[in-house]
Short mmCIF file of C-alpha atoms and ligand atoms in Angstrom, two decimals:
data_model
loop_
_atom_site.label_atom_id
_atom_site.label_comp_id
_atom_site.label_asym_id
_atom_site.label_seq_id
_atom_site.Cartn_x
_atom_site.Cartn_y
_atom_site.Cartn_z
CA UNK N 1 141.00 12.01 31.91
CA UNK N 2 138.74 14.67 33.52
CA UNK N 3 138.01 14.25 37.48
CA UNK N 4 135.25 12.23 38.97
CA UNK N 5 133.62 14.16 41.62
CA UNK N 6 130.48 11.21 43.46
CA UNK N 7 127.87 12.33 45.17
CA UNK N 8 125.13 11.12 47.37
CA UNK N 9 122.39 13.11 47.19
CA UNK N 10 118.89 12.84 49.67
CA UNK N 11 116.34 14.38 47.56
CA UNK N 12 113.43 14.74 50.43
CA UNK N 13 110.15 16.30 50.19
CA UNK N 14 110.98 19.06 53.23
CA UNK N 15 115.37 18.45 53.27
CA UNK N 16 117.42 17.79 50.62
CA UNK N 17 120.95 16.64 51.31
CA UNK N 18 124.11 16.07 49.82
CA UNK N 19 127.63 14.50 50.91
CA UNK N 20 130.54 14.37 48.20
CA UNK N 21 133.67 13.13 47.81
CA UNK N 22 135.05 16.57 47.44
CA UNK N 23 134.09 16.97 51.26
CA UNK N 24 131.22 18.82 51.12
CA UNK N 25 127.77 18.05 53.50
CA UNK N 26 124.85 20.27 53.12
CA UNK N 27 121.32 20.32 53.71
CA UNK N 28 118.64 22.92 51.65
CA UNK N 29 114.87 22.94 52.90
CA UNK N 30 113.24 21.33 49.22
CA UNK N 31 111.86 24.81 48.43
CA UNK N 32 112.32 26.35 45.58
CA UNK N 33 111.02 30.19 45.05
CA UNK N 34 110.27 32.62 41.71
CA UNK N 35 110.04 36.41 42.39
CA UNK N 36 106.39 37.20 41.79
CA UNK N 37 107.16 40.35 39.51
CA UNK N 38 110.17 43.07 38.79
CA UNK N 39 109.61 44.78 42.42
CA UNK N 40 110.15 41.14 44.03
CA UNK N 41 113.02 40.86 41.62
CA UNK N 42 114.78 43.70 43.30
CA UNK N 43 113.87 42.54 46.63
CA UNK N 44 115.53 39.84 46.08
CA UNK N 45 118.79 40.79 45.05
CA UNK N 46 118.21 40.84 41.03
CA UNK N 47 118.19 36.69 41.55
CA UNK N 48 115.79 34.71 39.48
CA UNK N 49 115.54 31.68 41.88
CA UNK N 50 115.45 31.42 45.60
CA UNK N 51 116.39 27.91 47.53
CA UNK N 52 115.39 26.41 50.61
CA UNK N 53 114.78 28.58 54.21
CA UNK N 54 115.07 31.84 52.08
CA UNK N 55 112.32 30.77 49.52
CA UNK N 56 109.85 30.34 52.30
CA UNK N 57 110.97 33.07 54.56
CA UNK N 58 109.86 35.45 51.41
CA UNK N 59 107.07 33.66 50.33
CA UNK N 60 104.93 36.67 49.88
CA UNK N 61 107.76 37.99 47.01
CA UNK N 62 108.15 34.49 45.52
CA UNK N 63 106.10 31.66 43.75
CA UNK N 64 107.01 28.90 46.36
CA UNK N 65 107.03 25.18 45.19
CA UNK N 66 107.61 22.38 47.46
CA UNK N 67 108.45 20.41 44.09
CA UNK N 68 108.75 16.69 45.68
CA UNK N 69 105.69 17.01 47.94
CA UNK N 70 103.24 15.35 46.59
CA UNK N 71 104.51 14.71 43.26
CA UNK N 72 105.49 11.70 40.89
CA UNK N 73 108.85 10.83 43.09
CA UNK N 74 107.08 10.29 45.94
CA UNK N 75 103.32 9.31 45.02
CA UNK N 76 102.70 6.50 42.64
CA UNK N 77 100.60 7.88 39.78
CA UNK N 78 100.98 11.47 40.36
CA UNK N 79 102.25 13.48 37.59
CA UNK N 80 104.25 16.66 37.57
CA UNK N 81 103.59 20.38 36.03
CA UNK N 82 105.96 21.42 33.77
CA UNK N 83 106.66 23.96 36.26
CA UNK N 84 107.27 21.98 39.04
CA UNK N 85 109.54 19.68 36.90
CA UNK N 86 111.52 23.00 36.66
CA UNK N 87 111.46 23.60 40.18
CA UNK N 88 112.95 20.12 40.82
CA UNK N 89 115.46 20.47 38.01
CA UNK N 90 116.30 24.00 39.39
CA UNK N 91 116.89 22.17 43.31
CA UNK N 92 118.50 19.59 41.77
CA UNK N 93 121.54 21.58 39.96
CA UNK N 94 121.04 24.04 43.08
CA UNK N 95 122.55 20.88 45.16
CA UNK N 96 125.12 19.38 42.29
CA UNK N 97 126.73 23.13 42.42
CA UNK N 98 127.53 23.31 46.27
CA UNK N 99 129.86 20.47 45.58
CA UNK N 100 132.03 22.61 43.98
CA UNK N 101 133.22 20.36 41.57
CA UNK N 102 136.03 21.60 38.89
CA UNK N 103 135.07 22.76 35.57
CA UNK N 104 134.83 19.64 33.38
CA UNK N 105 134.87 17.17 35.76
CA UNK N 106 132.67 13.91 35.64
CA UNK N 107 129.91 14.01 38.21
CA UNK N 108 128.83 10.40 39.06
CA UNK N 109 125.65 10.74 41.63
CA UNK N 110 123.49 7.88 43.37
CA UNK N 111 120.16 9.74 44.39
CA UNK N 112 117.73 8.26 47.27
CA UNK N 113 114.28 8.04 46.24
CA UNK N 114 111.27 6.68 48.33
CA UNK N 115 111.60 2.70 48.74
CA UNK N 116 109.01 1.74 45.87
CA UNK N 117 110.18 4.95 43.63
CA UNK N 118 107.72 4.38 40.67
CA UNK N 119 108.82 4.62 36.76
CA UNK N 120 107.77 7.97 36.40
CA UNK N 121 109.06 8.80 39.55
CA UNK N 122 112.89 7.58 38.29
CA UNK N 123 112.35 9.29 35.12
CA UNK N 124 111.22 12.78 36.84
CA UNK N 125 115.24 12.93 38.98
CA UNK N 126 116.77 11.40 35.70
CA UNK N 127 115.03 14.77 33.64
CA UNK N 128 116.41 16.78 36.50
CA UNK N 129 119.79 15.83 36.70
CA UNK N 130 120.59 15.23 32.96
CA UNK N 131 122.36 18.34 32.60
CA UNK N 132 124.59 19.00 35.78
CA UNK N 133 125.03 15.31 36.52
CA UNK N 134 126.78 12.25 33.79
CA UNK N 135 125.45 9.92 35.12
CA UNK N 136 122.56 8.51 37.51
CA UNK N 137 121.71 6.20 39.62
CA UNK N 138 118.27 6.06 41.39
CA UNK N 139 118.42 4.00 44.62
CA UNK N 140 116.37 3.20 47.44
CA UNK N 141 116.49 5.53 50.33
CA UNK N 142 116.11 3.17 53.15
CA UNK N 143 118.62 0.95 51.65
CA UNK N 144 120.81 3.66 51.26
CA UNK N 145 120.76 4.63 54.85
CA UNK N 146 121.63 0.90 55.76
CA UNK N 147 124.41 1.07 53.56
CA UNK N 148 126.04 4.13 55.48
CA UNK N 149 125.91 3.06 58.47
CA UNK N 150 127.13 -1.20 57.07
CA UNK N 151 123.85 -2.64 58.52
CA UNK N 152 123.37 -5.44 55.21
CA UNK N 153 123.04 -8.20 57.34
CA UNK N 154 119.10 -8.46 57.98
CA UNK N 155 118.01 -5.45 58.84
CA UNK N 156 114.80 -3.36 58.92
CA UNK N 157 115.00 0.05 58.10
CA UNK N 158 112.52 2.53 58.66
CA UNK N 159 113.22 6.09 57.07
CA UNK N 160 110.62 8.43 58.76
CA UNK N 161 110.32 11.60 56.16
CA UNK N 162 107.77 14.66 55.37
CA UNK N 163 105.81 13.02 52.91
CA UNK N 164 106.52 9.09 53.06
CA UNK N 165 107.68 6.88 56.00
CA UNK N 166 110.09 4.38 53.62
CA UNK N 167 110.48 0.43 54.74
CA UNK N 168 112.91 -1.56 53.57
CA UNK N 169 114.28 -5.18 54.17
CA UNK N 170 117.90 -5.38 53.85
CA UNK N 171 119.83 -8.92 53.33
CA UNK N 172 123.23 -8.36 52.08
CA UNK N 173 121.86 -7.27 48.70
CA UNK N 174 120.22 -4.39 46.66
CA UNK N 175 117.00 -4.80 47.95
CA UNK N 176 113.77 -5.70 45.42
CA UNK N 177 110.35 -4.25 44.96
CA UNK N 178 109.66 -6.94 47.15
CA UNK N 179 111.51 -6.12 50.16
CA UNK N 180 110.38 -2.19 49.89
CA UNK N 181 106.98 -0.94 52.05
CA UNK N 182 105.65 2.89 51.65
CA UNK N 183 102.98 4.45 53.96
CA UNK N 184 102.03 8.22 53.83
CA UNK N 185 101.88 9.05 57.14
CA UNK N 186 104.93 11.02 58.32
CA UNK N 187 106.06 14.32 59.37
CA UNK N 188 103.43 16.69 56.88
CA UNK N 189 100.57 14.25 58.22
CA UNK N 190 101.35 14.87 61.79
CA UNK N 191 101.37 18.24 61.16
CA UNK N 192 97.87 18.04 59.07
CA UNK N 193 96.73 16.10 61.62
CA UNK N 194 97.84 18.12 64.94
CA UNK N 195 96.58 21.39 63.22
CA UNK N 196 93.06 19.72 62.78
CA UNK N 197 93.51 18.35 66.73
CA UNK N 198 94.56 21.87 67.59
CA UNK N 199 91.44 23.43 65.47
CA UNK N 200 88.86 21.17 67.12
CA UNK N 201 90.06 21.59 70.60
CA UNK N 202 90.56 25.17 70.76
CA UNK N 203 88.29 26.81 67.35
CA UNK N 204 89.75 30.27 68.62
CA UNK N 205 93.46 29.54 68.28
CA UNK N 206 95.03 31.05 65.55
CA UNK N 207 98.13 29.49 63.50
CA UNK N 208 99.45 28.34 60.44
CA UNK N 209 101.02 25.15 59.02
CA UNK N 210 104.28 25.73 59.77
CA UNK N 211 103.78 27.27 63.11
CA UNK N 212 102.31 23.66 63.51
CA UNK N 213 105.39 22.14 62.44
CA UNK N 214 107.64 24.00 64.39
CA UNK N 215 105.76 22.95 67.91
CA UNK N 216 106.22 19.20 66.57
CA UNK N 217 109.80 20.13 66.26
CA UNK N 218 110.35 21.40 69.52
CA UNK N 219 108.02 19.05 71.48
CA UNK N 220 107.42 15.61 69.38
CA UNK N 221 107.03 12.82 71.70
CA UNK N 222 105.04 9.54 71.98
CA UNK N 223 106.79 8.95 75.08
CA UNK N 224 104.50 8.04 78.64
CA UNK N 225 106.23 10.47 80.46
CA UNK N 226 107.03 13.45 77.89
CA UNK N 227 107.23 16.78 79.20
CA UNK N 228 104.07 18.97 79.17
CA UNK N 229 103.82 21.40 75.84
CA UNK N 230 102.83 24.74 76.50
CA UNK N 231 102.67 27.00 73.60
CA UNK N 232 101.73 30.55 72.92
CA UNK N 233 98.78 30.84 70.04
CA UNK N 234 97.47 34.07 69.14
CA UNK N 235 93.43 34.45 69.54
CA UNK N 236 92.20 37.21 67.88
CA UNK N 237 96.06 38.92 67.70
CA UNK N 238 96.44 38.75 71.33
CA UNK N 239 99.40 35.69 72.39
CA UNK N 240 97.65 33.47 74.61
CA UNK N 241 99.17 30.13 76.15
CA UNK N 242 97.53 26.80 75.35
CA UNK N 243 98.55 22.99 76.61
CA UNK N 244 98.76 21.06 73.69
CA UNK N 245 100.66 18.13 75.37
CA UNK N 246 98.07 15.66 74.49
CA UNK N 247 97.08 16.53 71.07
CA UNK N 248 101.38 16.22 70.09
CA UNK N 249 101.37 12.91 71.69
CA UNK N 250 98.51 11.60 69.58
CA UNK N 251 99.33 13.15 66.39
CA UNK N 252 103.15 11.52 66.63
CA UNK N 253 101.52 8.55 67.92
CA UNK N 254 99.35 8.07 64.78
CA UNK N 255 102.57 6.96 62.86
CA UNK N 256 102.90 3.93 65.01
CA UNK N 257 100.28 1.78 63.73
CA UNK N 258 100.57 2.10 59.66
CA UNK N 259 104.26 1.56 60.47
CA UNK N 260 104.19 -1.51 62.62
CA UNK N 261 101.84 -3.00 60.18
CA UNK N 262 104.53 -2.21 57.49
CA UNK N 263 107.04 -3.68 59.68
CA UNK N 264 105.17 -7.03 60.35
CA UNK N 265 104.56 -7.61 56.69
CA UNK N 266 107.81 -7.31 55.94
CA UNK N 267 108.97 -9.36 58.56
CA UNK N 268 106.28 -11.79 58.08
CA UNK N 269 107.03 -12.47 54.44
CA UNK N 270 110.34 -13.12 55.22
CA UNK N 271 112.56 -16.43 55.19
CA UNK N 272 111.15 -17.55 58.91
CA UNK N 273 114.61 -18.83 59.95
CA UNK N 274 115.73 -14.99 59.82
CA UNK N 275 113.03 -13.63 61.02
CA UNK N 276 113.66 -13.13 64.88
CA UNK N 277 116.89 -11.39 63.54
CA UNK N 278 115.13 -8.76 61.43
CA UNK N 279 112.87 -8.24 64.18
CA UNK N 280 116.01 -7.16 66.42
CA UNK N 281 117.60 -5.29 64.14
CA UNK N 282 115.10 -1.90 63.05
CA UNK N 283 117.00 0.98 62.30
CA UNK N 284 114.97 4.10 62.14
CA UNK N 285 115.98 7.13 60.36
CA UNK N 286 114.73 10.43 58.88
CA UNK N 287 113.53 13.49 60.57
CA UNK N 288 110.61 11.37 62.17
CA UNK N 289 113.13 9.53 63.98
CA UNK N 290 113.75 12.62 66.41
CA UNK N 291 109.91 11.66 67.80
CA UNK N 292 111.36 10.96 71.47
CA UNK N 293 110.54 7.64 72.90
CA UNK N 294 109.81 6.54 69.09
CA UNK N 295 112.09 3.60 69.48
CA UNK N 296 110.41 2.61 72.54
CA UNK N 297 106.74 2.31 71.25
CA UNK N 298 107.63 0.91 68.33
CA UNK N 299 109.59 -2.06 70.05
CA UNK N 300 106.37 -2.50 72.56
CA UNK N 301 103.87 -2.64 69.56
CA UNK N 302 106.30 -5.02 68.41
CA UNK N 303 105.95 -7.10 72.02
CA UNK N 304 102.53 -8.52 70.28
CA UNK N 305 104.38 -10.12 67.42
CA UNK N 306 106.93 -11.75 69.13
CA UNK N 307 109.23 -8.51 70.20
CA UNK N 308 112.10 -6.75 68.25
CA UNK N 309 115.04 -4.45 69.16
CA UNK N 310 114.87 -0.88 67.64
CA UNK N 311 118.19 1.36 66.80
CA UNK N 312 118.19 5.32 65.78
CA UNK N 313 120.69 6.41 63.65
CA UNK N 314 122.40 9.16 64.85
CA UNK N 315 122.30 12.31 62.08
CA UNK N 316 118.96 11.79 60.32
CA UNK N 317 119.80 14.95 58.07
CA UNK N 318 123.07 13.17 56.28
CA UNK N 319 122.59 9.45 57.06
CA UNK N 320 120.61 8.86 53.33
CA UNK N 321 123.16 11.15 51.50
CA UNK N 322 126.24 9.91 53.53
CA UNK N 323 124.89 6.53 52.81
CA UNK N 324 124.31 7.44 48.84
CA UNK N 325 128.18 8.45 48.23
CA UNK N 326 129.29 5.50 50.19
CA UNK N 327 127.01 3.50 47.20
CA UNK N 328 128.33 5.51 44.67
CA UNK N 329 132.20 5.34 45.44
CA UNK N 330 131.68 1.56 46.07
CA UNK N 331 130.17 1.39 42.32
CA UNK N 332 132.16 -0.29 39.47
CA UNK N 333 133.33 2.17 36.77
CA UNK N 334 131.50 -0.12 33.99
CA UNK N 335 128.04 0.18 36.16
CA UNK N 336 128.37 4.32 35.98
CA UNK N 337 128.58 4.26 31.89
CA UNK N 338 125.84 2.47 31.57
CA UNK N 339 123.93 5.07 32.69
CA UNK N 340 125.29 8.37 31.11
CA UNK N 341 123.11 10.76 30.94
CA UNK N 342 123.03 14.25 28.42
CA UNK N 343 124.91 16.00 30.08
CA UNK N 344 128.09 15.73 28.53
CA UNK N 345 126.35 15.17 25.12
CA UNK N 346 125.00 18.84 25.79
CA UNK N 347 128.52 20.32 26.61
N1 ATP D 401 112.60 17.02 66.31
C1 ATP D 401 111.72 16.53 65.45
N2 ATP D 401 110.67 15.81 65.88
C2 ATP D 401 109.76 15.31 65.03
N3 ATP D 401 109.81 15.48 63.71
C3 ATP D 401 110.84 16.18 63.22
C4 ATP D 401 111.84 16.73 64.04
N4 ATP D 401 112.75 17.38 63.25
C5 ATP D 401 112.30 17.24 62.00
N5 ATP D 401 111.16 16.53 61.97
C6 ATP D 401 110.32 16.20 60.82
O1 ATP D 401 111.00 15.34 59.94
C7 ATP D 401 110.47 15.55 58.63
C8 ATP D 401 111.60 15.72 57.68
O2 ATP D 401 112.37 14.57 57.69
P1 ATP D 401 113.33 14.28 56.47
O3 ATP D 401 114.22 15.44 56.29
O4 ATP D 401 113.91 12.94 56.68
O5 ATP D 401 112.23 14.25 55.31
P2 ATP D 401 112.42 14.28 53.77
O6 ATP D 401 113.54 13.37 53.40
O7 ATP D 401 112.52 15.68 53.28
O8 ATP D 401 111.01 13.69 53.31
P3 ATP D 401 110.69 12.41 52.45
O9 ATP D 401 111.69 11.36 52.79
O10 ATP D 401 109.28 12.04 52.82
O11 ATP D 401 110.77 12.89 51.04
C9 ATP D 401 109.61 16.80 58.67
O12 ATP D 401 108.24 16.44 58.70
C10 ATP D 401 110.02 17.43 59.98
O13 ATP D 401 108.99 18.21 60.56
MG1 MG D 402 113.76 11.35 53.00
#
């Protein structure tokens, strides 16, 4: 009998992770790039596809998709170009190969997908990983971040991403449709929404998206006594320094609302007798999480519904994909045939 190689894999809109049982971690920015025309070709090295940091770095070479932003894994009801299903397909088997797994071996892989992944959204990774993977299974992020990290017992997870901020209500079980809560503001709308802060309060500063996103990086706080940003924006070409301490604080404070609403819903619809529990046991994760003094405001928004204890987990990059193997290599062998996919059909 061949090998089995598992993997957990954290397909994100901005990171996608994986953690296998050959020993491998990584991490590629979800960016997959296409040289523009034979000169880019060369640029690039003769290669026809360029992954994560590198993709974006040459963006003016490349045709740049951000294949998961936006599309049917992550937005109920969107549908996918055929060339962005590529570009996922193409990130996908990117990912499956840095596990170096042995020629012929059988690749078993549980993927994280937003809490309430819809059907197309399953059917887009299942297309994607039919050839480098045997077989599938689609699970909810959230839950698999609780999993890593053996929170089952009652627990509210919170998975703070790019594109979705996941909830999901764990009780010692896979969790249902039910127990699952999406809202879409997270890390891109913070950025959206501190560009059009930064645009309104000072029309002459010049910047881009991801200049944007890199001062959240450095500076994201919804804490009462965060430090002062100071940032250098060019106007007209020329660097010029600008206080933008306020406008960060509100546009990382505009996740707080949507997600304590999420929270209380969840909470609310739960069995009352464990409800004080859940409420003292919220486990945030995802990028989002690294919002300092997140924990904090979340747990005194929470002070109107009764209060609540909030946790961070401590790598937000691995915690879904560390959490996804751990699901995987706890998975009976009769589960994983059930779900073959092409692959081996195809070899
Ligand atoms: N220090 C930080 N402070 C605030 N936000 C951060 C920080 N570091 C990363 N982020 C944000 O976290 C987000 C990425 O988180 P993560 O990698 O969990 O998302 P993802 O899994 O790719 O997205 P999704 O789960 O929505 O598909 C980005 O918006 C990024 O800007
Ligand atoms: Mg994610």
């Amino acid at each position: 009998m061949s090998e089995i190689v598992y993997l957990g894999i954290d397909l994100g809109t901005s990171r996608t992770s994986l953690t296998s049982s050959t020993g491998i971690r990584t991490t590629v920015w979800s960016y997959v790039g296409y040289p523009k025309d034979h000169v880019a070709k060369k640029k690039m090295g003769g290669r026809e596809t360029i992954y994560g940091k590198e993709a974006l770095d040459n963006r003016m070479s490349l045709n740049v998709f951000r294949p998961l932003a936006g599309g049917s894994v992550k937005v109920k009801g969107a549908k996918d170009t055929g060339e962005t299903k590529k570009a996922i397909k193409d990130l996908v088997e990117h990912v499956v190969a840095q596990a170096k797994a042995a020629k012929g071996a059988t690749i078993y892989a549980v993927v994280g997908a937003p809490a309430e992944a819809s059907v197309e959204g399953k059917a887009t990774i299942l297309e994607a990983a039919a050839n480098c993977i045997d077989s599938v299974i689609v699970t909810s992020e959230p839950f698999a971040v609780a999993y890593g990290l053996d929170f089952l017992d009652d627990t509210l997870v919170v998975d703070i991403g790019a594109g979705t901020t996941d909830l999901c209500r764990v009780h010692g079980k896979m969790p249902d449709p039910e127990d699952q809560r999406t809202h879409i503001i997270a890390g891109d709308a913070i950025d959206q929404l501190l560009a059009n802060l930064i645009k309104e309060k000072y029309p002459e500063a010049q910047f881009s998206i991801n200049m944007v996103r890199e001062i959240k990086e450095r500076h994201a706080s919804v804490s009462t006594r965060m430090d002062e940003v100071h940032e250098m924006l060019p106007v007209a070409g020329k660097p010029t320094k600008f206080d933008l301490t306020e406008l960060v604080y509100k546009a990382c404070y505009s996740l707080v609302p949507p997600t304590i609403a999420a929270l209380q819903d969840l909470i609310a619809t739960y069995d009352p007798e464990f409800q004080a529990k859940m409420r003292n046991n919220v486990l945030l994760g995802g990028g989002g999480c690294r919002i300092q003094g997140l924990g904090l405001a979340i747990e005194k928004a929470l002070n109107e519904y009764g209060g609540g204890k909030v946790k961070t987990v401590e790598e937000p990059e691995y915690a879904g994909s560390n959490g996804a193997l751990k699901i995987a290599l706890d998975m009976p062998d009769t589960f994983w045939k059930e779900f073959k996919s092409a692959k081996k059909a195809e070899a």
